[in-house]
Amino acid sequence: MQHKEFLSTIERLRRQGTDDAFVEAKACVEELSNDIWESVSSFANTNGGTLMLGLDENNGFSPAQGFDIDRTIDQFVSGIGDGGGEGKLHNAPHYEIERHELDGAQILVIEISELDIRLKPCYMVKRAIQNGSYKRVDDKDIRLSLTEIYEMQNALVPSDADNSVVEEAEESDLEEQIVDDIIAYEIRHDSRAVTGTKDRGERMKRLKITNGKGGVRLAGLLVAGSYPQQFYPKLVVDVTAHPGTEKSLTNNPRFIDRRICEGPLPVVIDDALTAVSRNLRTYSIVDGAGRRDELEIPRDVLREAIANAVVHREYSDFFKGQAVSVDIYADRVVITNPGGLWGGKTKENIADGTSRCRNDGVMRLMSAVPLPDGSGVPAEGEGSGIPLMINEMKSRALKPPVFNPKLDSFTVTLARGGAELAENRRWISSHTTENLNPHEEAILLIARREGTATVSDIHRELGIDSDEVRQTASTLIEKDLLIQNGIDSYRIPSGDAPLSLDDRILAALTHDKPVGASDLEKMTGANIGTIRNHLRSLVTSGKIKPTAPAQSKKRKYVLP
C-alpha cells in the first residue's frame, strides 16, 4: 500500500466513523486479541482485506497510545504460523506487512489475501471449523453457517447428490410419457447411451433415471417423476408477487399473488414462468399488419433464469429443505436458488460461455426432455444461457441482469422495464409513426442515450453483426430517424441531450453492489482508459467510493 493510499484510507475511515468490509482497525495496545484472527479468517474467506493495527477506532482513528509495533509484528507472525510452532489458523492466508506513519506514530498495516478456492475455509484451530470460520460482511466478522462451509469445501468436488437413489420411490412414480420423450430424444440424436440397448429398462438405467434394480435416482425423479414433492416437499419454485419494492412493507399486504410450482422440473419451470408473466406488464408492438405483445422482461430471459435456478441449485441433504424462490417486486424480479457457484465459476467469468454443472444427471435429462409447450428443452448444457440473458436484455435496451453469488446461494436480479419501456415507447412514438423492428428501436435508444453511437458501441451492446448494424442504421437514415456522424458513427437528428460519462458512471453504481472498471466499460461504452480517468476524479471528489487499494486487481466502486 502506497503511503498516499494509506492516508486516503485513514481519511475515509474518519469520514465514515467506522471501519468497513475492506479495513479492520484495532488499537492492540497490549496484545493481539482473538478477534484479530476472526478478521484474518473473514478476509481470507471473502475478498481479502487490510488490518490496521495501532489505530484506535474509538478515538477517531487516531494512533493508539502505548502501541508497540515490533511486539505486535512478532505476535502476528507467530500467531499466523510463520514464527515456528503451531499457528492459530488452519489454512492461513498469504499476507504482507508494512509500517506507515500517522501523526508522528507508527501504524502496522497488514494486507490479507483471499484464499484460493481449493483451500477455503480458513479457520481458528482451537474453535474448529464449525465455530472458527468467518466471512466479512460490511465491518463485521460473521461466523460461517454449516451450509456455507459445506459449499466452500465442495466448490470443486463433483456432486453425486442427483444420482443418489431415492428411498421408497419406485418406477411407478415416474411419468411414462416424459421417460418415453427422453428416450426418443436420445434415439433421435444417435446417443451412445441407448446404442445397443434392448429394452426400456436398460435405457432408463443407462440414462441414470433408475439404477436398474427398481430404484429411482433423484435426477430421474425430479425430471420425470409424477410428483417428486411427495418425497421432497421443498423442491419447488415459490413465486411470490410483493406490493412494493421490499418484502412486508408497513400497511401493505404481505403479498399480492403466490404460486407454489410443483411436479416434474419441466412443468415447474413452465408454471413458474406463467406465474411470473401474469404479474408483469406487457406492451404491444405493431408488426406489419399484425400486433404482438411482449413482456417487460423478455420471456426467454425469465425462462433461462428459472431453468438455471432449478438445474444448478444444490441438491445435497443440507439443501433439500430449501426451495427456489422467485420474488416479484414493483421494480425487479429476483430469482434465488440454494447453493453457490460451482466448479470454479465466479461473478467475473460467469458469462464466458463455458458450462460447469454440479448436477450432471439433472442436466443430462433436462437437455433431452421437451418443455410442456413444445418450444424446446429446459437446458442446453452448453454455457449459452447467461450470454443469452445478457444479450436479450441488451437487445431491448434494458438493464443487464445482475448476478449475486454468495457462499451458499445464487441470485439473479432482472430490472423490470415497465416504466422505462413506457418512456421509450412515448419517445419513439413522438419521433416516428413508422413500424420499427426491435433492433431499429434499440439503435435509436442507444443513440438517444449516448448522443453518438458507433458501430462498435451498438455491436457490443446488442450482440449483432457489424454489417447488420450498418444496414439497420442505413434504414433509419433513410427514414430520417438517424444522421451519419462520421465513419461508422450516428446520432439522432434532435432530442434529449446525452448524459455525461460521469453521470452514466454514477447511474450504473449502487450503494451495495461493487462494479469494476471493465464492467463500466461494457455498461457505458466508453474507453477503459477514459473510464479510469473519470473514476479517479469521482473518487477524489467523494462522489464514489473504491472497494480496494488503487493497485489491486479487485478494486471496484460503489456509491458512498
XYZ file of C-alpha atoms in Angstrom:
560
model
C 0.000 0.000 0.000
C 1.435 3.334 -1.052
C 1.613 5.927 1.741
C -0.732 8.215 -0.202
C -3.286 5.428 -0.357
C -2.767 4.745 3.357
C -3.579 8.369 4.186
C -6.585 8.288 1.847
C -7.869 5.177 3.636
C -7.464 6.834 7.038
C -9.391 9.835 5.736
C -12.165 7.536 4.501
C -12.394 5.722 7.854
C -12.583 9.014 9.738
C -15.248 10.292 7.384
C -17.272 7.085 7.805
C -16.746 6.909 11.535
C -16.302 3.148 11.284
C -14.213 0.517 9.562
C -15.819 -1.403 6.691
C -15.769 -4.506 4.508
C -12.206 -3.795 3.391
C -10.421 -2.477 6.501
C -10.381 -3.554 10.151
C -8.741 -1.163 12.640
C -7.586 -2.304 16.092
C -5.714 -0.490 18.880
C -3.794 -3.625 20.051
C -2.107 -1.781 22.897
C -1.342 -4.854 24.997
C -1.609 -7.902 22.731
C -3.386 -9.380 19.740
C -6.853 -10.465 20.791
C -8.798 -13.358 19.277
C -10.921 -11.008 17.203
C -7.829 -10.238 15.122
C -7.808 -13.870 13.994
C -11.544 -13.710 13.316
C -10.817 -10.816 10.937
C -7.963 -12.673 9.251
C -10.270 -15.667 8.734
C -13.078 -13.474 7.366
C -10.812 -11.597 4.939
C -9.231 -14.861 3.745
C -12.649 -16.453 3.169
C -14.197 -13.426 1.465
C -12.353 -10.924 -0.750
C -9.197 -10.193 1.195
C -8.731 -7.015 3.233
C -6.470 -4.848 5.360
C -5.703 -4.854 9.085
C -4.573 -1.522 10.524
C -3.127 -2.182 13.971
C -2.239 0.568 16.415
C -5.210 2.589 15.159
C -7.863 3.479 17.752
C -11.362 3.469 16.195
C -12.895 4.736 19.442
C -10.686 7.825 19.311
C -11.457 8.949 15.772
C -8.992 6.540 14.150
C -6.025 8.189 15.826
C -2.794 6.378 16.781
C -3.293 4.251 19.888
C -1.293 5.375 22.914
C 1.194 2.720 24.069
C 1.123 0.675 20.848
C 4.322 -1.359 20.375
C 4.657 -2.118 16.664
C 7.626 -4.508 16.959
C 5.936 -6.628 19.623
C 2.716 -6.725 17.554
C 4.600 -7.881 14.447
C 6.189 -10.704 16.440
C 2.800 -11.755 17.849
C 1.139 -11.699 14.428
C 3.900 -13.633 12.644
C 3.930 -16.223 15.414
C 0.138 -16.467 15.513
C -0.210 -16.985 11.798
C 2.311 -19.831 11.987
C 5.442 -18.297 10.459
C 7.361 -17.834 13.690
C 7.819 -21.507 14.493
C 5.396 -23.708 16.345
C 1.688 -24.161 15.702
C -0.217 -21.161 14.373
C -3.680 -20.097 15.389
C -5.203 -20.648 11.913
C -5.794 -23.625 9.670
C -5.189 -22.701 6.024
C -3.605 -19.379 6.927
C -3.653 -16.864 4.019
C -0.787 -15.028 2.346
C -0.101 -11.633 3.923
C 2.147 -8.586 3.549
C 3.323 -6.357 6.414
C 4.122 -2.631 6.120
C 4.839 0.217 8.523
C 3.241 3.607 7.989
C 3.474 6.838 9.945
C 0.412 8.761 11.090
C 0.524 11.889 13.264
C 4.070 11.057 14.336
C 3.275 7.451 15.338
C 3.715 4.110 13.597
C 0.751 2.108 12.318
C 1.080 -1.550 11.317
C -0.662 -2.324 8.020
C -1.213 -5.992 7.130
C -2.690 -6.863 3.729
C -4.566 -10.187 3.882
C -5.054 -12.052 0.580
C -8.138 -14.053 -0.290
C -7.526 -17.794 -0.104
C -7.577 -19.948 -3.200
C -10.948 -21.662 -3.513
C -9.247 -25.053 -3.042
C -8.038 -24.085 0.438
C -11.127 -22.442 1.918
C -12.197 -22.097 4.631
C -9.524 -20.531 6.816
C -10.498 -21.108 10.439
C -9.242 -20.759 14.004
C -7.717 -24.074 15.096
C -8.891 -24.020 18.710
C -12.503 -23.364 17.726
C -12.523 -25.962 14.931
C -14.065 -25.499 11.511
C -17.729 -25.112 12.578
C -17.100 -22.393 15.159
C -13.886 -20.817 13.907
C -14.681 -19.958 10.255
C -15.727 -16.404 9.394
C -16.741 -14.177 6.486
C -16.657 -10.392 6.112
C -19.968 -8.525 5.943
C -19.522 -4.738 5.995
C -17.482 -4.019 9.160
C -18.358 -7.295 10.876
C -16.794 -10.744 11.033
C -19.689 -13.201 10.779
C -19.386 -16.884 11.570
C -19.940 -19.105 8.530
C -23.038 -21.285 8.553
C -22.810 -25.035 8.052
C -24.154 -24.684 4.508
C -21.545 -22.032 3.679
C -18.757 -24.254 4.993
C -20.136 -27.185 3.000
C -20.204 -25.128 -0.195
C -16.623 -23.952 0.331
C -15.362 -27.460 0.894
C -17.235 -28.822 -2.124
C -16.826 -25.922 -4.561
C -14.673 -28.080 -6.860
C -15.913 -31.541 -5.833
C -18.278 -33.250 -8.312
C -21.640 -33.801 -6.629
C -23.326 -37.184 -6.713
C -26.483 -35.978 -4.952
C -28.694 -36.101 -8.039
C -27.519 -39.626 -8.851
C -28.449 -40.976 -5.412
C -31.328 -43.456 -5.180
C -34.489 -42.118 -3.550
C -35.733 -44.413 -0.829
C -39.367 -45.521 -1.240
C -39.580 -44.171 -4.814
C -40.452 -46.752 -7.474
C -40.600 -46.794 -11.249
C -44.357 -46.391 -10.984
C -43.675 -42.882 -9.587
C -42.329 -41.816 -12.990
C -44.375 -40.309 -15.830
C -44.192 -42.803 -18.687
C -44.645 -40.100 -21.319
C -41.740 -37.994 -20.021
C -39.475 -41.045 -19.884
C -40.513 -42.020 -23.412
C -39.833 -38.466 -24.636
C -36.330 -38.544 -23.145
C -35.550 -41.934 -24.703
C -36.960 -40.803 -28.065
C -34.735 -37.705 -27.965
C -31.649 -39.823 -27.263
C -32.502 -42.226 -30.096
C -33.195 -39.349 -32.482
C -29.791 -37.845 -31.727
C -27.917 -41.169 -32.055
C -26.831 -41.104 -28.422
C -24.417 -43.842 -27.405
C -26.356 -44.056 -24.144
C -29.052 -46.036 -25.939
C -26.908 -47.697 -28.613
C -27.222 -51.499 -28.386
C -29.889 -51.406 -25.712
C -32.734 -53.902 -25.990
C -35.483 -52.617 -23.779
C -36.857 -49.615 -21.931
C -35.479 -50.695 -18.561
C -31.922 -50.898 -19.845
C -32.230 -47.467 -21.437
C -33.523 -45.952 -18.202
C -30.531 -47.434 -16.395
C -28.079 -46.088 -18.991
C -29.611 -42.618 -18.702
C -29.434 -42.823 -14.889
C -33.148 -42.417 -14.462
C -33.075 -45.642 -12.447
C -30.354 -47.849 -11.042
C -31.556 -50.972 -12.856
C -32.684 -52.615 -9.630
C -36.053 -50.945 -9.316
C -34.623 -47.891 -7.575
C -35.256 -44.378 -8.924
C -32.408 -41.868 -8.956
C -33.043 -38.331 -7.730
C -32.362 -36.843 -11.177
C -34.878 -39.221 -12.764
C -37.487 -38.434 -10.104
C -37.032 -34.659 -10.409
C -37.173 -34.562 -14.206
C -39.616 -37.389 -14.961
C -41.462 -38.007 -11.697
C -45.224 -37.595 -11.497
C -44.933 -35.768 -8.171
C -41.375 -35.530 -6.785
C -42.631 -33.356 -3.910
C -44.212 -36.457 -2.363
C -40.667 -37.294 -1.283
C -39.139 -33.792 -1.128
C -41.852 -31.183 -0.384
C -39.497 -28.186 -0.618
C -38.021 -28.979 -4.038
C -40.387 -26.481 -5.659
C -40.277 -22.984 -7.126
C -42.031 -20.468 -4.875
C -43.246 -17.483 -6.935
C -44.390 -14.508 -4.844
C -45.513 -11.067 -6.034
C -44.994 -8.278 -3.495
C -46.870 -4.962 -3.481
C -43.801 -2.734 -3.157
C -40.041 -2.795 -3.594
C -39.313 -4.835 -0.445
C -40.903 -7.677 1.488
C -43.569 -6.989 4.134
C -43.748 -3.209 3.798
C -45.772 -1.460 6.530
C -49.504 -1.091 5.833
C -49.279 -3.356 2.783
C -50.387 -6.977 2.350
C -47.551 -9.487 2.652
C -48.003 -10.462 -0.993
C -50.482 -9.907 -3.787
C -50.023 -13.221 -5.584
C -48.322 -16.507 -4.815
C -47.865 -19.785 -6.628
C -46.037 -22.875 -5.380
C -44.923 -24.619 -8.580
C -44.770 -28.407 -8.188
C -44.390 -31.502 -10.339
C -41.510 -32.595 -12.590
C -38.958 -29.870 -13.323
C -40.107 -29.094 -16.905
C -43.630 -28.468 -15.583
C -42.287 -26.487 -12.620
C -40.363 -24.165 -14.965
C -43.369 -23.666 -17.218
C -45.740 -22.990 -14.296
C -43.264 -20.565 -12.711
C -42.905 -18.683 -15.993
C -46.692 -18.373 -16.238
C -46.946 -17.182 -12.620
C -44.282 -14.510 -13.154
C -45.719 -13.400 -16.502
C -49.180 -12.702 -15.113
C -47.619 -10.244 -12.651
C -45.604 -8.298 -15.235
C -46.694 -5.600 -17.645
C -46.994 -6.293 -21.344
C -46.680 -3.824 -24.171
C -47.833 -4.097 -27.768
C -45.705 -3.777 -30.885
C -47.258 -3.304 -34.299
C -45.528 -5.697 -36.693
C -46.663 -5.260 -40.282
C -50.387 -5.912 -40.432
C -50.385 -7.651 -37.057
C -49.516 -6.955 -33.469
C -47.518 -8.836 -30.875
C -47.398 -8.494 -27.112
C -44.098 -8.630 -25.249
C -43.393 -8.818 -21.530
C -41.435 -6.008 -19.929
C -38.771 -8.654 -19.164
C -38.226 -10.931 -22.174
C -39.860 -14.328 -21.722
C -36.701 -16.164 -22.824
C -34.695 -14.370 -20.125
C -37.174 -15.336 -17.407
C -37.275 -18.953 -18.598
C -33.482 -19.190 -18.674
C -33.107 -17.695 -15.196
C -35.687 -20.063 -13.686
C -34.280 -23.102 -15.533
C -30.752 -22.256 -14.352
C -32.004 -21.987 -10.783
C -33.514 -25.497 -10.731
C -30.751 -27.171 -12.759
C -27.756 -25.637 -10.976
C -29.141 -25.485 -7.437
C -27.624 -27.590 -4.660
C -29.446 -30.927 -4.133
C -27.325 -32.323 -1.290
C -29.023 -33.180 2.005
C -28.055 -29.822 3.531
C -30.253 -28.015 0.991
C -33.195 -30.317 0.264
C -35.330 -28.328 2.689
C -34.923 -25.120 0.663
C -36.994 -24.006 -2.329
C -36.019 -21.917 -5.315
C -37.679 -18.531 -4.813
C -38.879 -16.009 -7.382
C -39.797 -12.665 -5.815
C -41.580 -10.125 -7.984
C -41.276 -6.525 -6.801
C -42.524 -3.273 -8.310
C -39.110 -2.585 -9.848
C -37.472 -6.001 -10.301
C -37.729 -9.791 -10.338
C -35.306 -11.693 -8.077
C -34.603 -15.415 -8.636
C -32.679 -17.158 -5.837
C -31.520 -20.749 -5.673
C -29.828 -22.669 -2.826
C -26.129 -23.324 -3.431
C -23.355 -21.031 -4.604
C -21.404 -21.101 -7.848
C -19.627 -24.374 -8.521
C -16.653 -25.672 -10.478
C -14.554 -22.521 -10.448
C -17.291 -20.272 -11.782
C -17.151 -16.717 -10.432
C -19.037 -13.484 -10.969
C -16.239 -12.428 -13.311
C -16.290 -15.484 -15.617
C -19.956 -16.472 -15.384
C -20.694 -15.195 -18.899
C -17.656 -16.706 -20.654
C -19.755 -19.302 -22.481
C -18.363 -22.352 -20.679
C -20.591 -24.700 -18.703
C -19.974 -26.002 -15.188
C -22.757 -28.025 -13.582
C -22.678 -29.792 -10.238
C -25.764 -31.837 -11.207
C -24.719 -33.729 -14.313
C -27.632 -36.180 -14.029
C -30.266 -33.438 -13.931
C -28.521 -31.502 -16.708
C -28.361 -34.558 -18.986
C -32.064 -35.323 -18.630
C -33.172 -31.677 -18.801
C -31.348 -31.298 -22.120
C -33.416 -34.173 -23.547
C -36.943 -33.597 -22.228
C -39.270 -31.252 -24.151
C -40.966 -28.329 -22.427
C -44.738 -28.733 -21.995
C -45.445 -26.157 -24.720
C -43.112 -27.907 -27.164
C -40.897 -24.804 -27.516
C -37.611 -26.609 -26.864
C -35.791 -28.146 -23.931
C -35.299 -26.577 -20.479
C -31.488 -26.686 -20.553
C -28.842 -26.889 -23.261
C -25.774 -27.501 -21.084
C -23.525 -25.539 -23.451
C -22.872 -22.446 -21.339
C -25.033 -20.285 -23.619
C -27.725 -19.409 -21.071
C -26.075 -16.449 -19.315
C -24.879 -14.778 -22.559
C -28.413 -15.240 -23.944
C -29.910 -13.456 -20.930
C -27.445 -10.580 -21.203
C -27.891 -10.155 -24.957
C -31.681 -10.409 -24.825
C -31.847 -7.625 -22.239
C -29.386 -5.505 -24.225
C -31.279 -6.014 -27.466
C -34.256 -4.292 -25.863
C -32.154 -1.510 -24.328
C -32.911 -2.881 -20.834
C -30.543 -3.005 -17.881
C -28.385 -6.155 -17.883
C -29.070 -8.929 -15.350
C -27.314 -8.524 -12.015
C -25.696 -11.729 -10.716
C -25.002 -12.003 -6.997
C -23.212 -15.210 -5.984
C -22.971 -15.850 -2.264
C -21.312 -18.734 -0.497
C -24.472 -20.849 -0.243
C -26.919 -19.167 -2.627
C -27.076 -17.518 -6.033
C -29.334 -14.641 -7.041
C -30.237 -13.123 -10.405
C -31.950 -9.730 -10.404
C -33.830 -8.633 -13.508
C -34.866 -4.985 -13.570
C -38.460 -4.510 -14.646
C -38.627 -2.360 -17.728
C -42.228 -1.252 -17.403
C -41.591 2.409 -16.647
C -38.533 2.531 -18.880
C -40.374 0.799 -21.697
C -43.291 3.170 -21.362
C -40.925 6.153 -21.599
C -39.118 4.577 -24.551
C -42.429 3.899 -26.286
C -43.517 7.506 -25.765
C -40.213 8.831 -27.093
C -40.258 6.583 -30.173
C -43.913 7.400 -30.816
C -43.137 11.116 -30.661
C -40.396 10.740 -33.288
C -41.998 8.429 -35.839
C -45.170 6.667 -36.898
C -43.096 4.019 -38.696
C -43.306 0.388 -37.587
C -39.791 -0.344 -36.315
C -38.306 -3.748 -35.517
C -36.622 -4.330 -32.117
C -33.087 -3.709 -33.448
C -34.123 -0.429 -35.068
C -35.731 0.681 -31.818
C -32.707 -0.354 -29.748
C -30.258 1.518 -32.016
C -32.361 4.683 -31.742
C -32.497 4.347 -27.953
C -28.728 3.833 -27.723
C -28.135 6.917 -29.900
C -30.557 8.881 -27.744
C -28.841 7.801 -24.527
C -25.258 8.248 -25.699
C -25.638 11.197 -28.051
C -23.345 9.493 -30.559
C -23.400 5.748 -31.216
C -20.704 3.935 -33.178
C -20.987 0.603 -34.930
C -18.709 -0.949 -32.303
C -20.851 0.520 -29.488
C -24.023 -0.966 -30.966
C -22.334 -4.289 -31.765
C -21.108 -4.564 -28.179
C -24.485 -3.670 -26.665
C -26.793 -5.648 -28.921
C -24.512 -8.535 -29.876
C -25.456 -8.295 -33.575
C -23.089 -8.407 -36.547
C -21.416 -5.098 -37.503
C -22.694 -5.312 -41.091
C -26.218 -5.781 -39.764
C -25.713 -2.688 -37.586
C -24.696 -0.654 -40.635
C -27.603 -1.970 -42.690
C -30.120 -1.186 -39.935
C -28.605 2.262 -39.395
C -28.877 2.967 -43.137
C -32.572 2.104 -42.995
C -33.040 4.520 -40.102
C -31.149 7.233 -42.019
C -33.476 6.735 -44.986
C -36.412 7.219 -42.616
C -34.817 10.480 -41.323
C -34.571 8.988 -37.834
C -30.758 8.866 -37.697
C -27.908 11.037 -39.026
C -24.464 9.908 -40.177
C -21.964 11.473 -37.793
C -18.713 10.337 -39.375
C -17.438 6.918 -40.371
C -19.450 4.227 -38.568
C -20.922 6.819 -36.208
C -24.511 8.000 -35.858
C -26.682 10.399 -33.877
C -30.346 11.291 -33.716
C -31.376 14.472 -35.569
C -32.591 16.150 -32.389
C -33.836 15.212 -28.938
C -32.644 14.761 -25.419
C -29.099 15.786 -24.572
C -26.860 12.782 -23.889
C -25.732 12.042 -20.362
C -22.136 12.896 -19.481
C -19.787 9.989 -18.779
C -19.679 10.972 -15.094
C -23.479 10.807 -14.952
C -23.522 7.456 -16.763
C -20.969 6.040 -14.309
C -22.946 7.317 -11.315
C -26.161 5.901 -12.783
C -24.501 2.474 -13.129
C -23.359 2.323 -9.485
C -25.290 1.399 -6.349
C -24.559 1.607 -2.638
C -24.142 -2.145 -2.084
C -23.068 -3.879 -5.303
C -19.456 -3.023 -6.296
C -18.822 -2.526 -10.024
C -15.397 -2.709 -11.690
C -13.885 -0.543 -14.419
C -14.224 -3.330 -17.013
C -17.930 -3.685 -16.141
C -18.363 0.068 -16.543
C -16.686 -0.143 -19.941
C -19.421 -2.553 -21.068
C -22.196 -0.575 -19.383
C -21.218 2.858 -20.680
C -19.470 2.012 -23.954
C -16.591 4.370 -23.088
C -12.899 3.509 -23.452
C -11.411 1.805 -20.370
C -8.634 4.415 -20.083
C -11.157 7.248 -20.182
C -13.302 5.484 -17.591
C -10.327 5.116 -15.222
C -9.574 8.852 -15.518
C -13.181 9.688 -14.653
C -13.171 7.179 -11.786
C -10.114 8.825 -10.246
C -11.825 12.216 -10.466
C -15.049 10.889 -8.941
C -13.120 9.221 -6.084
C -11.236 12.451 -5.356
C -14.486 14.428 -5.271
C -16.039 11.885 -2.888
C -18.883 11.011 -5.277
C -17.900 7.329 -5.389
C -16.001 5.023 -3.053
C -13.371 2.433 -4.049
C -13.555 -1.035 -2.504
C -9.850 -1.878 -2.633
C -6.445 -0.198 -2.922
C -5.604 1.583 -6.173
C -3.182 -1.120 -7.323
C -5.490 -4.013 -6.507
C -6.922 -6.070 -9.354
C -10.109 -6.410 -7.280
C -10.688 -2.657 -6.995
C -14.326 -1.806 -7.644
C -16.602 1.103 -6.865
C -19.836 1.881 -5.017
C -21.804 4.999 -4.174
C -20.932 6.406 -0.709
